[in-house]
mmCIF file of C-alpha atoms in Angstrom:
data_model
loop_
_atom_site.group_PDB
_atom_site.id
_atom_site.type_symbol
_atom_site.label_atom_id
_atom_site.label_comp_id
_atom_site.label_asym_id
_atom_site.label_seq_id
_atom_site.Cartn_x
_atom_site.Cartn_y
_atom_site.Cartn_z
ATOM 1 C CA MET A 3 -16.104 64.777 -37.719
ATOM 2 C CA TYR A 4 -17.118 68.442 -37.385
ATOM 3 C CA ARG A 5 -18.884 70.039 -40.358
ATOM 4 C CA ARG A 6 -20.302 73.334 -38.942
ATOM 5 C CA ILE A 7 -18.336 75.140 -36.273
ATOM 6 C CA LEU A 8 -19.793 78.071 -34.347
ATOM 7 C CA LEU A 9 -17.155 80.728 -33.746
ATOM 8 C CA PRO A 10 -18.358 83.466 -31.358
ATOM 9 C CA THR A 11 -16.504 86.771 -31.406
ATOM 10 C CA ASP A 12 -16.551 89.861 -29.249
ATOM 11 C CA GLY A 13 -13.837 91.743 -31.128
ATOM 12 C CA SER A 14 -11.249 91.535 -28.347
ATOM 13 C CA ALA A 15 -7.605 90.681 -29.029
ATOM 14 C CA LEU A 16 -8.080 87.204 -27.550
ATOM 15 C CA SER A 17 -11.182 86.667 -29.649
ATOM 16 C CA LYS A 18 -9.242 87.636 -32.777
ATOM 17 C CA GLU A 19 -6.516 85.165 -31.837
ATOM 18 C CA ALA A 20 -9.155 82.467 -31.302
ATOM 19 C CA THR A 21 -10.678 83.380 -34.679
ATOM 20 C CA ALA A 22 -7.389 82.653 -36.432
ATOM 21 C CA ALA A 23 -7.066 79.336 -34.579
ATOM 22 C CA GLY A 24 -10.709 78.466 -35.307
ATOM 23 C CA VAL A 25 -10.297 79.162 -39.020
ATOM 24 C CA HIS A 26 -7.222 76.892 -39.171
ATOM 25 C CA PHE A 27 -9.099 74.228 -37.188
ATOM 26 C CA ALA A 28 -12.044 74.376 -39.603
ATOM 27 C CA ARG A 29 -9.807 74.358 -42.691
ATOM 28 C CA ASP A 30 -7.927 71.288 -41.497
ATOM 29 C CA ARG A 31 -11.222 69.433 -41.052
ATOM 30 C CA GLY A 32 -12.954 70.639 -44.195
ATOM 31 C CA ALA A 33 -15.607 72.329 -42.037
ATOM 32 C CA GLN A 34 -17.405 75.605 -42.407
ATOM 33 C CA ILE A 35 -17.641 78.392 -39.860
ATOM 34 C CA VAL A 36 -20.691 80.126 -38.519
ATOM 35 C CA ALA A 37 -19.414 83.334 -36.923
ATOM 36 C CA VAL A 38 -21.667 84.974 -34.363
ATOM 37 C CA HIS A 39 -21.623 88.150 -32.341
ATOM 38 C CA VAL A 40 -24.147 88.583 -29.549
ATOM 39 C CA ILE A 41 -25.529 92.109 -29.317
ATOM 40 C CA PRO A 42 -26.863 93.003 -25.880
ATOM 41 C CA GLU A 43 -30.572 93.692 -25.736
ATOM 42 C CA LEU A 44 -31.060 97.232 -24.559
ATOM 43 C CA LEU A 45 -33.933 98.386 -22.448
ATOM 44 C CA ASP A 46 -35.880 101.382 -23.658
ATOM 45 C CA ASP A 47 -34.650 103.537 -20.797
ATOM 46 C CA GLN A 48 -36.701 106.712 -20.944
ATOM 47 C CA LEU A 49 -35.071 108.150 -17.815
ATOM 48 C CA GLU A 50 -31.578 107.791 -19.277
ATOM 49 C CA ALA A 51 -32.725 109.360 -22.555
ATOM 50 C CA TRP A 52 -34.284 112.240 -20.623
ATOM 51 C CA MET A 53 -31.086 112.713 -18.574
ATOM 52 C CA HIS A 54 -29.033 112.931 -21.774
ATOM 53 C CA HIS A 55 -31.607 115.189 -23.476
ATOM 54 C CA ASP A 56 -31.740 112.723 -26.357
ATOM 55 C CA PRO A 57 -35.041 110.973 -27.105
ATOM 56 C CA HIS A 58 -33.193 108.788 -29.659
ATOM 57 C CA LEU A 59 -30.462 107.597 -27.294
ATOM 58 C CA VAL A 60 -31.518 103.929 -27.351
ATOM 59 C CA GLU A 61 -31.653 103.840 -31.159
ATOM 60 C CA ARG A 62 -28.258 105.544 -31.463
ATOM 61 C CA ARG A 63 -26.703 103.121 -28.983
ATOM 62 C CA GLN A 64 -28.233 100.140 -30.801
ATOM 63 C CA ALA A 65 -26.872 101.416 -34.130
ATOM 64 C CA LEU A 66 -23.417 101.674 -32.575
ATOM 65 C CA PHE A 67 -23.608 98.097 -31.266
ATOM 66 C CA ASP A 68 -24.734 96.916 -34.712
ATOM 67 C CA LYS A 69 -21.730 98.642 -36.314
ATOM 68 C CA PHE A 70 -19.348 97.010 -33.829
ATOM 69 C CA ALA A 71 -20.935 93.619 -34.599
ATOM 70 C CA ASP A 72 -20.486 94.195 -38.336
ATOM 71 C CA ASP A 73 -16.810 95.093 -37.802
ATOM 72 C CA TYR A 74 -16.147 92.047 -35.603
ATOM 73 C CA LEU A 75 -17.866 89.693 -38.025
ATOM 74 C CA ALA A 76 -16.064 91.238 -41.004
ATOM 75 C CA PHE A 77 -12.767 90.330 -39.323
ATOM 76 C CA VAL A 78 -13.857 86.675 -39.085
ATOM 77 C CA ALA A 79 -15.091 86.693 -42.684
ATOM 78 C CA ALA A 80 -11.760 88.082 -43.911
ATOM 79 C CA LYS A 81 -9.767 85.441 -42.017
ATOM 80 C CA ALA A 82 -12.008 82.677 -43.348
ATOM 81 C CA ALA A 83 -11.786 83.983 -46.921
ATOM 82 C CA ALA A 84 -7.987 84.141 -46.707
ATOM 83 C CA PHE A 85 -7.916 80.393 -46.002
ATOM 84 C CA HIS A 86 -10.842 79.453 -48.281
ATOM 85 C CA VAL A 87 -13.059 78.388 -45.387
ATOM 86 C CA PRO A 88 -16.792 78.837 -46.001
ATOM 87 C CA CYS A 89 -18.170 81.311 -43.489
ATOM 88 C CA GLU A 90 -21.661 82.397 -42.529
ATOM 89 C CA LEU A 91 -22.167 85.528 -40.396
ATOM 90 C CA ARG A 92 -24.866 85.989 -37.774
ATOM 91 C CA LYS A 93 -25.823 88.698 -35.314
ATOM 92 C CA VAL A 94 -27.905 87.598 -32.345
ATOM 93 C CA ARG A 95 -29.637 89.830 -29.824
ATOM 94 C CA ALA A 96 -29.760 88.429 -26.310
ATOM 95 C CA GLY A 97 -29.744 89.593 -22.712
ATOM 96 C CA GLU A 98 -26.554 87.612 -22.067
ATOM 97 C CA ALA A 99 -23.850 86.279 -24.368
ATOM 98 C CA ALA A 100 -23.955 82.588 -23.370
ATOM 99 C CA PRO A 101 -27.644 81.960 -24.169
ATOM 100 C CA GLY A 102 -27.219 83.898 -27.419
ATOM 101 C CA ILE A 103 -24.242 81.747 -28.393
ATOM 102 C CA LEU A 104 -26.121 78.540 -27.611
ATOM 103 C CA LYS A 105 -29.216 79.656 -29.535
ATOM 104 C CA ALA A 106 -27.063 80.567 -32.536
ATOM 105 C CA ALA A 107 -25.371 77.153 -32.436
ATOM 106 C CA ILE A 108 -28.716 75.345 -32.405
ATOM 107 C CA ASP A 109 -30.327 77.572 -35.057
ATOM 108 C CA ALA A 110 -27.314 77.148 -37.372
ATOM 109 C CA LYS A 111 -27.191 73.374 -36.770
ATOM 110 C CA CYS A 112 -23.582 73.519 -35.619
ATOM 111 C CA ASP A 113 -21.850 70.455 -34.224
ATOM 112 C CA LEU A 114 -19.073 72.268 -32.316
ATOM 113 C CA ILE A 115 -18.609 75.580 -30.528
ATOM 114 C CA PHE A 116 -15.048 76.929 -30.762
ATOM 115 C CA MET A 117 -14.583 79.868 -28.409
ATOM 116 C CA ALA A 118 -11.940 81.862 -26.615
ATOM 117 C CA SER A 119 -11.316 81.627 -22.914
ATOM 118 C CA HIS A 120 -11.381 85.090 -21.467
ATOM 119 C CA GLY A 121 -9.191 84.085 -18.589
ATOM 120 C CA TRP A 122 -7.393 85.967 -15.919
ATOM 121 C CA ARG A 123 -4.650 84.835 -13.601
ATOM 122 C CA ASN A 124 -4.675 84.474 -9.894
ATOM 123 C CA ARG A 125 -1.898 82.953 -7.862
ATOM 124 C CA GLU A 126 -2.954 79.321 -8.091
ATOM 125 C CA ALA A 127 -4.685 78.865 -11.439
ATOM 126 C CA GLU A 128 -5.904 80.351 -14.636
ATOM 127 C CA MET A 129 -9.651 80.775 -14.594
ATOM 128 C CA LEU A 130 -12.030 80.694 -17.525
ATOM 129 C CA GLY A 131 -14.220 83.657 -18.315
ATOM 130 C CA SER A 132 -17.761 83.613 -16.997
ATOM 131 C CA GLU A 133 -19.439 83.423 -20.432
ATOM 132 C CA THR A 134 -17.180 80.523 -21.414
ATOM 133 C CA LEU A 135 -18.112 78.712 -18.213
ATOM 134 C CA LYS A 136 -21.814 79.289 -18.856
ATOM 135 C CA VAL A 137 -21.518 77.909 -22.384
ATOM 136 C CA LEU A 138 -19.580 74.881 -21.125
ATOM 137 C CA TYR A 139 -22.156 74.241 -18.430
ATOM 138 C CA LEU A 140 -25.272 74.747 -20.554
ATOM 139 C CA SER A 141 -24.214 73.380 -23.942
ATOM 140 C CA LYS A 142 -25.366 70.027 -25.225
ATOM 141 C CA LEU A 143 -22.826 70.428 -28.047
ATOM 142 C CA PRO A 144 -19.090 69.871 -27.698
ATOM 143 C CA VAL A 145 -17.214 73.064 -26.825
ATOM 144 C CA LEU A 146 -13.570 73.568 -27.709
ATOM 145 C CA VAL A 147 -12.032 76.331 -25.581
ATOM 146 C CA TYR A 148 -9.114 78.164 -27.132
ATOM 147 C CA LYS A 149 -6.483 79.265 -24.629
ATOM 148 C CA PRO A 150 -3.542 81.349 -25.834
ATOM 149 C CA GLY A 151 -0.078 80.249 -25.167
#
């Protein structure tokens, strides 16, 4: 039923757990994974660069975010390779994670988004993370939310 599964990652422990579950899910269905990490778009903040006495602050910060993205995506690629699941890696730059995830899913022609729930507990219920809610609300594709437990 599902052939291309988008698997967003932010490198967190829950995201790594969801990665493992997503790889198993894809393997069991004979699907491939498109792993994506959304890199925040940074404003060219001249005042902040001036305050830090570093005219290259924005470039250095962007390079750091790119390295984090590479590390997070390498984790997904290693998990997929261990279970012989085809995996494509993508970095997307966006102002917010949810629109970046949705754009990646459309561009990669995915038919499912498999993502972690960054939940927290209150007394009555477990709530979904805000980016997960945005993806659920805005997506025209099916979204499978992984919840640990």
